[in-house]
Amino acid sequence: MAGDSLLCAPVFEEGATKLKVTFPALDNRWFNYFTFEEIKSGNGRKATAEEKEFPIDLGEFGLFVRGGSILPLWKNNQHKESVAMMRDDPITLMIALDVEDNAEGDLYWDDGESMDYANGNFLRIHYKFSKNAFQVKVENNKYQSKAFYKQIIILGRKKLCGKINISFSGDDKTEVGGFSLDVSKKVLKIGLEKQKIGLNTSFQMTFQQRLINRN
């Protein structure tokens, strides 16, 4: 495990085409980080460890996200050589829903160079998805970031969205366009590039929905 949210499974055999991964328990939901697919339990979601096997190509490894997690990601930045070089790059939020369709996560960010964080000069954001609403709350706003949100990817979304609204204060709501749902994988992608929402901004999203299925 890498923290509470990620399970990393390295490949130890040269030329391996299959990878065996032991999950702590599949009573919660797990998702493939690269394909977004949910890992299905073979034992009726009992709270016991379970081994699963996956096909693997040369140079690949296993990485899985625990349901209930929200991860801020700097995707498609392979050309960058350090965190400092991608500090102002756009961010993607990956929301992996748990069995109750909830998730939470946090982002801490500072200048990465000085000791100013000791004086409270940092950015801390709390993310929460619950009751069909997604809230972004800036809890400490004493570091100004140039980065903005590029996309939100919701894994394990069982309900189709008819409309997504975003609000920044009070009841002022704006409809968000540019979203798509992969029904087979239950993955909802929401594009935010046009909104240009910076990391220092608190906001909330609400989802008008209709049921896909009950599985």
mmCIF file with all atom_site columns, C-alpha atoms in Angstrom:
data_model
loop_
_atom_site.group_PDB
_atom_site.id
_atom_site.type_symbol
_atom_site.label_atom_id
_atom_site.label_alt_id
_atom_site.label_comp_id
_atom_site.label_asym_id
_atom_site.label_entity_id
_atom_site.label_seq_id
_atom_site.pdbx_PDB_ins_code
_atom_site.Cartn_x
_atom_site.Cartn_y
_atom_site.Cartn_z
_atom_site.occupancy
_atom_site.B_iso_or_equiv
_atom_site.pdbx_formal_charge
_atom_site.auth_seq_id
_atom_site.auth_comp_id
_atom_site.auth_asym_id
_atom_site.auth_atom_id
_atom_site.pdbx_PDB_model_num
ATOM 1   C CA . MET A 1 1   ? 0.000   0.000   0.000   1.00 0.00 ? 1   MET A CA 1
ATOM 2   C CA . ALA A 1 2   ? 1.080   3.554   -0.745  1.00 0.00 ? 2   ALA A CA 1
ATOM 3   C CA . GLY A 1 3   ? -0.840  5.441   1.923   1.00 0.00 ? 3   GLY A CA 1
ATOM 4   C CA . ASP A 1 4   ? -4.522  4.607   2.372   1.00 0.00 ? 4   ASP A CA 1
ATOM 5   C CA . SER A 1 5   ? -5.571  5.020   -1.255  1.00 0.00 ? 5   SER A CA 1
ATOM 6   C CA . LEU A 1 6   ? -3.154  3.211   -3.570  1.00 0.00 ? 6   LEU A CA 1
ATOM 7   C CA . LEU A 1 7   ? -2.072  -0.422  -3.870  1.00 0.00 ? 7   LEU A CA 1
ATOM 8   C CA . CYS A 1 8   ? 1.095   -0.876  -5.937  1.00 0.00 ? 8   CYS A CA 1
ATOM 9   C CA . ALA A 1 9   ? 1.996   -4.299  -7.344  1.00 0.00 ? 9   ALA A CA 1
ATOM 10  C CA . PRO A 1 10  ? 5.471   -4.486  -8.953  1.00 0.00 ? 10  PRO A CA 1
ATOM 11  C CA . VAL A 1 11  ? 6.516   -7.156  -11.458 1.00 0.00 ? 11  VAL A CA 1
ATOM 12  C CA . PHE A 1 12  ? 9.423   -9.321  -10.253 1.00 0.00 ? 12  PHE A CA 1
ATOM 13  C CA . GLU A 1 13  ? 9.742   -11.874 -13.088 1.00 0.00 ? 13  GLU A CA 1
ATOM 14  C CA . GLU A 1 14  ? 11.469  -11.007 -16.343 1.00 0.00 ? 14  GLU A CA 1
ATOM 15  C CA . GLY A 1 15  ? 9.160   -11.381 -19.341 1.00 0.00 ? 15  GLY A CA 1
ATOM 16  C CA . ALA A 1 16  ? 6.081   -11.899 -17.144 1.00 0.00 ? 16  ALA A CA 1
ATOM 17  C CA . THR A 1 17  ? 2.713   -11.720 -18.960 1.00 0.00 ? 17  THR A CA 1
ATOM 18  C CA . LYS A 1 18  ? 0.532   -12.085 -15.863 1.00 0.00 ? 18  LYS A CA 1
ATOM 19  C CA . LEU A 1 19  ? 0.518   -10.352 -12.498 1.00 0.00 ? 19  LEU A CA 1
ATOM 20  C CA . LYS A 1 20  ? -0.985  -11.764 -9.301  1.00 0.00 ? 20  LYS A CA 1
ATOM 21  C CA . VAL A 1 21  ? -2.204  -9.178  -6.807  1.00 0.00 ? 21  VAL A CA 1
ATOM 22  C CA . THR A 1 22  ? -3.491  -9.790  -3.283  1.00 0.00 ? 22  THR A CA 1
ATOM 23  C CA . PHE A 1 23  ? -6.059  -7.209  -2.224  1.00 0.00 ? 23  PHE A CA 1
ATOM 24  C CA . PRO A 1 24  ? -6.488  -6.520  1.517   1.00 0.00 ? 24  PRO A CA 1
ATOM 25  C CA . ALA A 1 25  ? -10.241 -7.093  1.164   1.00 0.00 ? 25  ALA A CA 1
ATOM 26  C CA . LEU A 1 26  ? -12.796 -6.705  -1.602  1.00 0.00 ? 26  LEU A CA 1
ATOM 27  C CA . ASP A 1 27  ? -15.613 -5.728  0.741   1.00 0.00 ? 27  ASP A CA 1
ATOM 28  C CA . ASN A 1 28  ? -14.693 -2.229  -0.408  1.00 0.00 ? 28  ASN A CA 1
ATOM 29  C CA . ARG A 1 29  ? -14.389 -1.206  -4.068  1.00 0.00 ? 29  ARG A CA 1
ATOM 30  C CA . TRP A 1 30  ? -11.058 -1.218  -5.903  1.00 0.00 ? 30  TRP A CA 1
ATOM 31  C CA . PHE A 1 31  ? -10.300 0.233   -9.340  1.00 0.00 ? 31  PHE A CA 1
ATOM 32  C CA . ASN A 1 32  ? -7.509  -0.179  -11.863 1.00 0.00 ? 32  ASN A CA 1
ATOM 33  C CA . TYR A 1 33  ? -5.673  3.164   -11.925 1.00 0.00 ? 33  TYR A CA 1
ATOM 34  C CA . PHE A 1 34  ? -4.817  2.893   -15.635 1.00 0.00 ? 34  PHE A CA 1
ATOM 35  C CA . THR A 1 35  ? -8.017  1.415   -17.133 1.00 0.00 ? 35  THR A CA 1
ATOM 36  C CA . PHE A 1 36  ? -10.528 2.769   -14.522 1.00 0.00 ? 36  PHE A CA 1
ATOM 37  C CA . GLU A 1 37  ? -12.206 -0.669  -14.385 1.00 0.00 ? 37  GLU A CA 1
ATOM 38  C CA . GLU A 1 38  ? -13.578 -1.935  -11.075 1.00 0.00 ? 38  GLU A CA 1
ATOM 39  C CA . ILE A 1 39  ? -11.988 -5.067  -9.629  1.00 0.00 ? 39  ILE A CA 1
ATOM 40  C CA . LYS A 1 40  ? -14.738 -7.626  -9.111  1.00 0.00 ? 40  LYS A CA 1
ATOM 41  C CA . SER A 1 41  ? -14.738 -9.873  -6.062  1.00 0.00 ? 41  SER A CA 1
ATOM 42  C CA . GLY A 1 42  ? -14.959 -13.638 -6.490  1.00 0.00 ? 42  GLY A CA 1
ATOM 43  C CA . ASN A 1 43  ? -16.006 -14.382 -2.913  1.00 0.00 ? 43  ASN A CA 1
ATOM 44  C CA . GLY A 1 44  ? -19.154 -12.315 -2.512  1.00 0.00 ? 44  GLY A CA 1
ATOM 45  C CA . ARG A 1 45  ? -17.305 -9.257  -1.152  1.00 0.00 ? 45  ARG A CA 1
ATOM 46  C CA . LYS A 1 46  ? -16.334 -10.951 2.100   1.00 0.00 ? 46  LYS A CA 1
ATOM 47  C CA . ALA A 1 47  ? -13.967 -8.934  4.279   1.00 0.00 ? 47  ALA A CA 1
ATOM 48  C CA . THR A 1 48  ? -10.994 -11.229 3.595   1.00 0.00 ? 48  THR A CA 1
ATOM 49  C CA . ALA A 1 49  ? -7.891  -10.911 1.456   1.00 0.00 ? 49  ALA A CA 1
ATOM 50  C CA . GLU A 1 50  ? -8.333  -12.072 -2.117  1.00 0.00 ? 50  GLU A CA 1
ATOM 51  C CA . GLU A 1 51  ? -5.859  -12.800 -4.918  1.00 0.00 ? 51  GLU A CA 1
ATOM 52  C CA . LYS A 1 52  ? -6.613  -11.654 -8.470  1.00 0.00 ? 52  LYS A CA 1
ATOM 53  C CA . GLU A 1 53  ? -4.677  -12.160 -11.703 1.00 0.00 ? 53  GLU A CA 1
ATOM 54  C CA . PHE A 1 54  ? -4.183  -9.531  -14.423 1.00 0.00 ? 54  PHE A CA 1
ATOM 55  C CA . PRO A 1 55  ? -2.520  -9.562  -17.867 1.00 0.00 ? 55  PRO A CA 1
ATOM 56  C CA . ILE A 1 56  ? 0.611   -7.418  -17.971 1.00 0.00 ? 56  ILE A CA 1
ATOM 57  C CA . ASP A 1 57  ? 2.812   -6.073  -20.778 1.00 0.00 ? 57  ASP A CA 1
ATOM 58  C CA . LEU A 1 58  ? 6.515   -5.299  -20.772 1.00 0.00 ? 58  LEU A CA 1
ATOM 59  C CA . GLY A 1 59  ? 7.266   -2.233  -18.679 1.00 0.00 ? 59  GLY A CA 1
ATOM 60  C CA . GLU A 1 60  ? 3.886   -2.231  -16.912 1.00 0.00 ? 60  GLU A CA 1
ATOM 61  C CA . PHE A 1 61  ? 3.040   -2.692  -13.240 1.00 0.00 ? 61  PHE A CA 1
ATOM 62  C CA . GLY A 1 62  ? -0.126  -2.921  -11.181 1.00 0.00 ? 62  GLY A CA 1
ATOM 63  C CA . LEU A 1 63  ? -1.636  0.152   -9.540  1.00 0.00 ? 63  LEU A CA 1
ATOM 64  C CA . PHE A 1 64  ? -5.076  0.162   -7.915  1.00 0.00 ? 64  PHE A CA 1
ATOM 65  C CA . VAL A 1 65  ? -7.202  2.809   -6.200  1.00 0.00 ? 65  VAL A CA 1
ATOM 66  C CA . ARG A 1 66  ? -9.276  2.103   -3.104  1.00 0.00 ? 66  ARG A CA 1
ATOM 67  C CA . GLY A 1 67  ? -12.914 3.147   -3.232  1.00 0.00 ? 67  GLY A CA 1
ATOM 68  C CA . GLY A 1 68  ? -13.622 6.170   -1.050  1.00 0.00 ? 68  GLY A CA 1
ATOM 69  C CA . SER A 1 69  ? -10.494 8.029   -2.221  1.00 0.00 ? 69  SER A CA 1
ATOM 70  C CA . ILE A 1 70  ? -10.073 11.335  -4.057  1.00 0.00 ? 70  ILE A CA 1
ATOM 71  C CA . LEU A 1 71  ? -6.685  11.828  -5.716  1.00 0.00 ? 71  LEU A CA 1
ATOM 72  C CA . PRO A 1 72  ? -5.347  15.095  -7.208  1.00 0.00 ? 72  PRO A CA 1
ATOM 73  C CA . LEU A 1 73  ? -3.261  14.096  -10.243 1.00 0.00 ? 73  LEU A CA 1
ATOM 74  C CA . TRP A 1 74  ? -0.865  15.807  -12.587 1.00 0.00 ? 74  TRP A CA 1
ATOM 75  C CA . LYS A 1 75  ? -1.573  13.660  -15.654 1.00 0.00 ? 75  LYS A CA 1
ATOM 76  C CA . ASN A 1 76  ? 0.259   13.658  -18.991 1.00 0.00 ? 76  ASN A CA 1
ATOM 77  C CA . ASN A 1 77  ? 3.323   15.369  -17.536 1.00 0.00 ? 77  ASN A CA 1
ATOM 78  C CA . GLN A 1 78  ? 5.889   12.710  -18.460 1.00 0.00 ? 78  GLN A CA 1
ATOM 79  C CA . HIS A 1 79  ? 8.045   15.372  -20.117 1.00 0.00 ? 79  HIS A CA 1
ATOM 80  C CA . LYS A 1 80  ? 8.506   17.226  -16.838 1.00 0.00 ? 80  LYS A CA 1
ATOM 81  C CA . GLU A 1 81  ? 11.641  16.367  -14.853 1.00 0.00 ? 81  GLU A CA 1
ATOM 82  C CA . SER A 1 82  ? 10.542  17.488  -11.379 1.00 0.00 ? 82  SER A CA 1
ATOM 83  C CA . VAL A 1 83  ? 7.577   18.505  -9.238  1.00 0.00 ? 83  VAL A CA 1
ATOM 84  C CA . ALA A 1 84  ? 8.807   22.113  -9.409  1.00 0.00 ? 84  ALA A CA 1
ATOM 85  C CA . MET A 1 85  ? 8.524   22.078  -13.223 1.00 0.00 ? 85  MET A CA 1
ATOM 86  C CA . MET A 1 86  ? 4.881   20.956  -13.174 1.00 0.00 ? 86  MET A CA 1
ATOM 87  C CA . ARG A 1 87  ? 3.818   23.071  -10.182 1.00 0.00 ? 87  ARG A CA 1
ATOM 88  C CA . ASP A 1 88  ? 1.521   25.289  -12.267 1.00 0.00 ? 88  ASP A CA 1
ATOM 89  C CA . ASP A 1 89  ? 0.241   22.547  -14.589 1.00 0.00 ? 89  ASP A CA 1
ATOM 90  C CA . PRO A 1 90  ? -3.504  21.722  -14.683 1.00 0.00 ? 90  PRO A CA 1
ATOM 91  C CA . ILE A 1 91  ? -4.808  19.123  -12.233 1.00 0.00 ? 91  ILE A CA 1
ATOM 92  C CA . THR A 1 92  ? -7.136  16.170  -12.718 1.00 0.00 ? 92  THR A CA 1
ATOM 93  C CA . LEU A 1 93  ? -9.183  14.906  -9.764  1.00 0.00 ? 93  LEU A CA 1
ATOM 94  C CA . MET A 1 94  ? -9.799  11.153  -9.660  1.00 0.00 ? 94  MET A CA 1
ATOM 95  C CA . ILE A 1 95  ? -12.784 10.278  -7.461  1.00 0.00 ? 95  ILE A CA 1
ATOM 96  C CA . ALA A 1 96  ? -13.094 6.561   -6.655  1.00 0.00 ? 96  ALA A CA 1
ATOM 97  C CA . LEU A 1 97  ? -16.485 5.929   -5.050  1.00 0.00 ? 97  LEU A CA 1
ATOM 98  C CA . ASP A 1 98  ? -16.901 3.409   -2.224  1.00 0.00 ? 98  ASP A CA 1
ATOM 99  C CA . VAL A 1 99  ? -19.815 1.000   -1.743  1.00 0.00 ? 99  VAL A CA 1
ATOM 100 C CA . GLU A 1 100 ? -21.930 3.882   -0.410  1.00 0.00 ? 100 GLU A CA 1
ATOM 101 C CA . ASP A 1 101 ? -20.972 6.140   -3.362  1.00 0.00 ? 101 ASP A CA 1
ATOM 102 C CA . ASN A 1 102 ? -18.912 8.416   -1.110  1.00 0.00 ? 102 ASN A CA 1
ATOM 103 C CA . ALA A 1 103 ? -15.290 9.596   -1.274  1.00 0.00 ? 103 ALA A CA 1
ATOM 104 C CA . GLU A 1 104 ? -12.938 12.062  0.440   1.00 0.00 ? 104 GLU A CA 1
ATOM 105 C CA . GLY A 1 105 ? -9.422  13.384  -0.045  1.00 0.00 ? 105 GLY A CA 1
ATOM 106 C CA . ASP A 1 106 ? -7.059  16.282  0.607   1.00 0.00 ? 106 ASP A CA 1
ATOM 107 C CA . LEU A 1 107 ? -4.416  18.344  -1.165  1.00 0.00 ? 107 LEU A CA 1
ATOM 108 C CA . TYR A 1 108 ? -1.579  20.160  0.597   1.00 0.00 ? 108 TYR A CA 1
ATOM 109 C CA . TRP A 1 109 ? 0.514   22.564  -1.502  1.00 0.00 ? 109 TRP A CA 1
ATOM 110 C CA . ASP A 1 110 ? 3.211   25.161  -0.772  1.00 0.00 ? 110 ASP A CA 1
ATOM 111 C CA . ASP A 1 111 ? 6.054   26.815  -2.673  1.00 0.00 ? 111 ASP A CA 1
ATOM 112 C CA . GLY A 1 112 ? 8.204   23.692  -2.288  1.00 0.00 ? 112 GLY A CA 1
ATOM 113 C CA . GLU A 1 113 ? 11.331  25.722  -1.628  1.00 0.00 ? 113 GLU A CA 1
ATOM 114 C CA . SER A 1 114 ? 11.179  27.975  1.425   1.00 0.00 ? 114 SER A CA 1
ATOM 115 C CA . MET A 1 115 ? 10.209  27.482  5.068   1.00 0.00 ? 115 MET A CA 1
ATOM 116 C CA . ASP A 1 116 ? 7.166   29.766  4.687   1.00 0.00 ? 116 ASP A CA 1
ATOM 117 C CA . TYR A 1 117 ? 4.852   26.831  5.388   1.00 0.00 ? 117 TYR A CA 1
ATOM 118 C CA . ALA A 1 118 ? 5.971   27.014  9.039   1.00 0.00 ? 118 ALA A CA 1
ATOM 119 C CA . ASN A 1 119 ? 4.264   30.420  9.193   1.00 0.00 ? 119 ASN A CA 1
ATOM 120 C CA . GLY A 1 120 ? 1.050   28.998  7.780   1.00 0.00 ? 120 GLY A CA 1
ATOM 121 C CA . ASN A 1 121 ? 1.759   30.013  4.161   1.00 0.00 ? 121 ASN A CA 1
ATOM 122 C CA . PHE A 1 122 ? 0.389   26.936  2.396   1.00 0.00 ? 122 PHE A CA 1
ATOM 123 C CA . LEU A 1 123 ? -2.703  25.773  0.553   1.00 0.00 ? 123 LEU A CA 1
ATOM 124 C CA . ARG A 1 124 ? -4.849  22.977  1.980   1.00 0.00 ? 124 ARG A CA 1
ATOM 125 C CA . ILE A 1 125 ? -7.967  21.744  0.186   1.00 0.00 ? 125 ILE A CA 1
ATOM 126 C CA . HIS A 1 126 ? -10.520 19.171  1.310   1.00 0.00 ? 126 HIS A CA 1
ATOM 127 C CA . TYR A 1 127 ? -12.530 17.240  -1.283  1.00 0.00 ? 127 TYR A CA 1
ATOM 128 C CA . LYS A 1 128 ? -15.748 15.395  -0.477  1.00 0.00 ? 128 LYS A CA 1
ATOM 129 C CA . PHE A 1 129 ? -18.240 13.500  -2.641  1.00 0.00 ? 129 PHE A CA 1
ATOM 130 C CA . SER A 1 130 ? -21.429 12.574  -0.780  1.00 0.00 ? 130 SER A CA 1
ATOM 131 C CA . LYS A 1 131 ? -25.179 12.474  -1.375  1.00 0.00 ? 131 LYS A CA 1
ATOM 132 C CA . ASN A 1 132 ? -24.779 13.160  -5.087  1.00 0.00 ? 132 ASN A CA 1
ATOM 133 C CA . ALA A 1 133 ? -22.822 16.374  -4.517  1.00 0.00 ? 133 ALA A CA 1
ATOM 134 C CA . PHE A 1 134 ? -19.107 17.153  -4.785  1.00 0.00 ? 134 PHE A CA 1
ATOM 135 C CA . GLN A 1 135 ? -17.620 19.821  -2.536  1.00 0.00 ? 135 GLN A CA 1
ATOM 136 C CA . VAL A 1 136 ? -14.228 21.499  -2.850  1.00 0.00 ? 136 VAL A CA 1
ATOM 137 C CA . LYS A 1 137 ? -13.387 23.463  0.296   1.00 0.00 ? 137 LYS A CA 1
ATOM 138 C CA . VAL A 1 138 ? -10.216 25.544  0.618   1.00 0.00 ? 138 VAL A CA 1
ATOM 139 C CA . GLU A 1 139 ? -9.363  25.267  4.318   1.00 0.00 ? 139 GLU A CA 1
ATOM 140 C CA . ASN A 1 140 ? -6.114  27.246  4.297   1.00 0.00 ? 140 ASN A CA 1
ATOM 141 C CA . ASN A 1 141 ? -5.629  29.771  1.492   1.00 0.00 ? 141 ASN A CA 1
ATOM 142 C CA . LYS A 1 142 ? -2.246  31.360  2.230   1.00 0.00 ? 142 LYS A CA 1
ATOM 143 C CA . TYR A 1 143 ? -0.361  30.159  -0.836  1.00 0.00 ? 143 TYR A CA 1
ATOM 144 C CA . GLN A 1 144 ? -1.421  31.401  -4.280  1.00 0.00 ? 144 GLN A CA 1
ATOM 145 C CA . SER A 1 145 ? -1.242  28.734  -6.959  1.00 0.00 ? 145 SER A CA 1
ATOM 146 C CA . LYS A 1 146 ? -1.383  29.330  -10.703 1.00 0.00 ? 146 LYS A CA 1
ATOM 147 C CA . ALA A 1 147 ? -2.689  25.814  -11.335 1.00 0.00 ? 147 ALA A CA 1
ATOM 148 C CA . PHE A 1 148 ? -6.307  25.127  -12.278 1.00 0.00 ? 148 PHE A CA 1
ATOM 149 C CA . TYR A 1 149 ? -8.577  22.084  -12.512 1.00 0.00 ? 149 TYR A CA 1
ATOM 150 C CA . LYS A 1 150 ? -8.562  20.408  -15.913 1.00 0.00 ? 150 LYS A CA 1
ATOM 151 C CA . GLN A 1 151 ? -10.858 17.423  -15.420 1.00 0.00 ? 151 GLN A CA 1
ATOM 152 C CA . ILE A 1 152 ? -12.759 15.340  -12.874 1.00 0.00 ? 152 ILE A CA 1
ATOM 153 C CA . ILE A 1 153 ? -12.910 11.564  -13.351 1.00 0.00 ? 153 ILE A CA 1
ATOM 154 C CA . ILE A 1 154 ? -15.440 9.680   -11.208 1.00 0.00 ? 154 ILE A CA 1
ATOM 155 C CA . LEU A 1 155 ? -14.923 5.904   -10.978 1.00 0.00 ? 155 LEU A CA 1
ATOM 156 C CA . GLY A 1 156 ? -17.808 3.593   -10.090 1.00 0.00 ? 156 GLY A CA 1
ATOM 157 C CA . ARG A 1 157 ? -20.537 6.067   -11.059 1.00 0.00 ? 157 ARG A CA 1
ATOM 158 C CA . LYS A 1 158 ? -23.755 4.017   -11.274 1.00 0.00 ? 158 LYS A CA 1
ATOM 159 C CA . LYS A 1 159 ? -26.087 6.831   -12.287 1.00 0.00 ? 159 LYS A CA 1
ATOM 160 C CA . LEU A 1 160 ? -26.296 8.767   -15.526 1.00 0.00 ? 160 LEU A CA 1
ATOM 161 C CA . CYS A 1 161 ? -26.164 12.545  -15.269 1.00 0.00 ? 161 CYS A CA 1
ATOM 162 C CA . GLY A 1 162 ? -28.825 14.601  -16.965 1.00 0.00 ? 162 GLY A CA 1
ATOM 163 C CA . LYS A 1 163 ? -27.274 17.847  -15.757 1.00 0.00 ? 163 LYS A CA 1
ATOM 164 C CA . ILE A 1 164 ? -24.315 19.019  -13.671 1.00 0.00 ? 164 ILE A CA 1
ATOM 165 C CA . ASN A 1 165 ? -24.422 22.387  -11.910 1.00 0.00 ? 165 ASN A CA 1
ATOM 166 C CA . ILE A 1 166 ? -21.515 24.213  -10.318 1.00 0.00 ? 166 ILE A CA 1
ATOM 167 C CA . SER A 1 167 ? -21.783 26.987  -7.724  1.00 0.00 ? 167 SER A CA 1
ATOM 168 C CA . PHE A 1 168 ? -19.123 29.182  -6.144  1.00 0.00 ? 168 PHE A CA 1
ATOM 169 C CA . SER A 1 169 ? -21.182 31.093  -3.607  1.00 0.00 ? 169 SER A CA 1
ATOM 170 C CA . GLY A 1 170 ? -24.746 31.025  -2.341  1.00 0.00 ? 170 GLY A CA 1
ATOM 171 C CA . ASP A 1 171 ? -27.362 29.827  -4.822  1.00 0.00 ? 171 ASP A CA 1
ATOM 172 C CA . ASP A 1 172 ? -25.605 31.093  -7.940  1.00 0.00 ? 172 ASP A CA 1
ATOM 173 C CA . LYS A 1 173 ? -25.423 27.987  -10.159 1.00 0.00 ? 173 LYS A CA 1
ATOM 174 C CA . THR A 1 174 ? -23.963 27.451  -13.618 1.00 0.00 ? 174 THR A CA 1
ATOM 175 C CA . GLU A 1 175 ? -24.549 24.388  -15.751 1.00 0.00 ? 175 GLU A CA 1
ATOM 176 C CA . VAL A 1 176 ? -21.401 22.467  -16.697 1.00 0.00 ? 176 VAL A CA 1
ATOM 177 C CA . GLY A 1 177 ? -21.211 21.084  -20.218 1.00 0.00 ? 177 GLY A CA 1
ATOM 178 C CA . GLY A 1 178 ? -18.629 18.746  -21.659 1.00 0.00 ? 178 GLY A CA 1
ATOM 179 C CA . PHE A 1 179 ? -19.148 15.600  -19.615 1.00 0.00 ? 179 PHE A CA 1
ATOM 180 C CA . SER A 1 180 ? -19.388 11.985  -20.751 1.00 0.00 ? 180 SER A CA 1
ATOM 181 C CA . LEU A 1 181 ? -20.173 8.622   -19.175 1.00 0.00 ? 181 LEU A CA 1
ATOM 182 C CA . ASP A 1 182 ? -18.741 5.223   -20.086 1.00 0.00 ? 182 ASP A CA 1
ATOM 183 C CA . VAL A 1 183 ? -21.716 3.082   -19.056 1.00 0.00 ? 183 VAL A CA 1
ATOM 184 C CA . SER A 1 184 ? -19.862 -0.253  -19.210 1.00 0.00 ? 184 SER A CA 1
ATOM 185 C CA . LYS A 1 185 ? -17.019 0.930   -16.953 1.00 0.00 ? 185 LYS A CA 1
ATOM 186 C CA . LYS A 1 186 ? -19.231 3.321   -14.921 1.00 0.00 ? 186 LYS A CA 1
ATOM 187 C CA . VAL A 1 187 ? -16.770 6.180   -15.428 1.00 0.00 ? 187 VAL A CA 1
ATOM 188 C CA . LEU A 1 188 ? -17.938 9.804   -15.579 1.00 0.00 ? 188 LEU A CA 1
ATOM 189 C CA . LYS A 1 189 ? -15.544 12.402  -17.033 1.00 0.00 ? 189 LYS A CA 1
ATOM 190 C CA . ILE A 1 190 ? -16.176 16.122  -16.549 1.00 0.00 ? 190 ILE A CA 1
ATOM 191 C CA . GLY A 1 191 ? -14.103 18.676  -18.459 1.00 0.00 ? 191 GLY A CA 1
ATOM 192 C CA . LEU A 1 192 ? -13.316 21.912  -16.604 1.00 0.00 ? 192 LEU A CA 1
ATOM 193 C CA . GLU A 1 193 ? -10.801 23.637  -18.874 1.00 0.00 ? 193 GLU A CA 1
ATOM 194 C CA . LYS A 1 194 ? -13.304 26.247  -20.049 1.00 0.00 ? 194 LYS A CA 1
ATOM 195 C CA . GLN A 1 195 ? -14.200 27.211  -16.469 1.00 0.00 ? 195 GLN A CA 1
ATOM 196 C CA . LYS A 1 196 ? -10.556 27.934  -15.522 1.00 0.00 ? 196 LYS A CA 1
ATOM 197 C CA . ILE A 1 197 ? -11.169 27.165  -11.839 1.00 0.00 ? 197 ILE A CA 1
ATOM 198 C CA . GLY A 1 198 ? -7.992  27.793  -9.840  1.00 0.00 ? 198 GLY A CA 1
ATOM 199 C CA . LEU A 1 199 ? -6.860  25.741  -6.855  1.00 0.00 ? 199 LEU A CA 1
ATOM 200 C CA . ASN A 1 200 ? -7.540  28.673  -4.518  1.00 0.00 ? 200 ASN A CA 1
ATOM 201 C CA . THR A 1 201 ? -11.266 28.530  -5.295  1.00 0.00 ? 201 THR A CA 1
ATOM 202 C CA . SER A 1 202 ? -13.915 26.703  -3.241  1.00 0.00 ? 202 SER A CA 1
ATOM 203 C CA . PHE A 1 203 ? -16.912 25.372  -5.166  1.00 0.00 ? 203 PHE A CA 1
ATOM 204 C CA . GLN A 1 204 ? -19.631 22.737  -5.195  1.00 0.00 ? 204 GLN A CA 1
ATOM 205 C CA . MET A 1 205 ? -21.074 20.500  -7.907  1.00 0.00 ? 205 MET A CA 1
ATOM 206 C CA . THR A 1 206 ? -24.519 18.925  -7.847  1.00 0.00 ? 206 THR A CA 1
ATOM 207 C CA . PHE A 1 207 ? -25.652 16.099  -10.107 1.00 0.00 ? 207 PHE A CA 1
ATOM 208 C CA . GLN A 1 208 ? -29.081 15.631  -11.597 1.00 0.00 ? 208 GLN A CA 1
ATOM 209 C CA . GLN A 1 209 ? -29.249 11.920  -12.246 1.00 0.00 ? 209 GLN A CA 1
ATOM 210 C CA . ARG A 1 210 ? -31.075 8.917   -13.620 1.00 0.00 ? 210 ARG A CA 1
ATOM 211 C CA . LEU A 1 211 ? -30.304 5.311   -12.739 1.00 0.00 ? 211 LEU A CA 1
ATOM 212 C CA . ILE A 1 212 ? -28.147 3.149   -15.015 1.00 0.00 ? 212 ILE A CA 1
ATOM 213 C CA . ASN A 1 213 ? -28.539 -0.170  -13.176 1.00 0.00 ? 213 ASN A CA 1
ATOM 214 C CA . ARG A 1 214 ? -28.484 -1.620  -9.682  1.00 0.00 ? 214 ARG A CA 1
ATOM 215 C CA . ASN A 1 215 ? -25.377 -3.805  -9.960  1.00 0.00 ? 215 ASN A CA 1
#
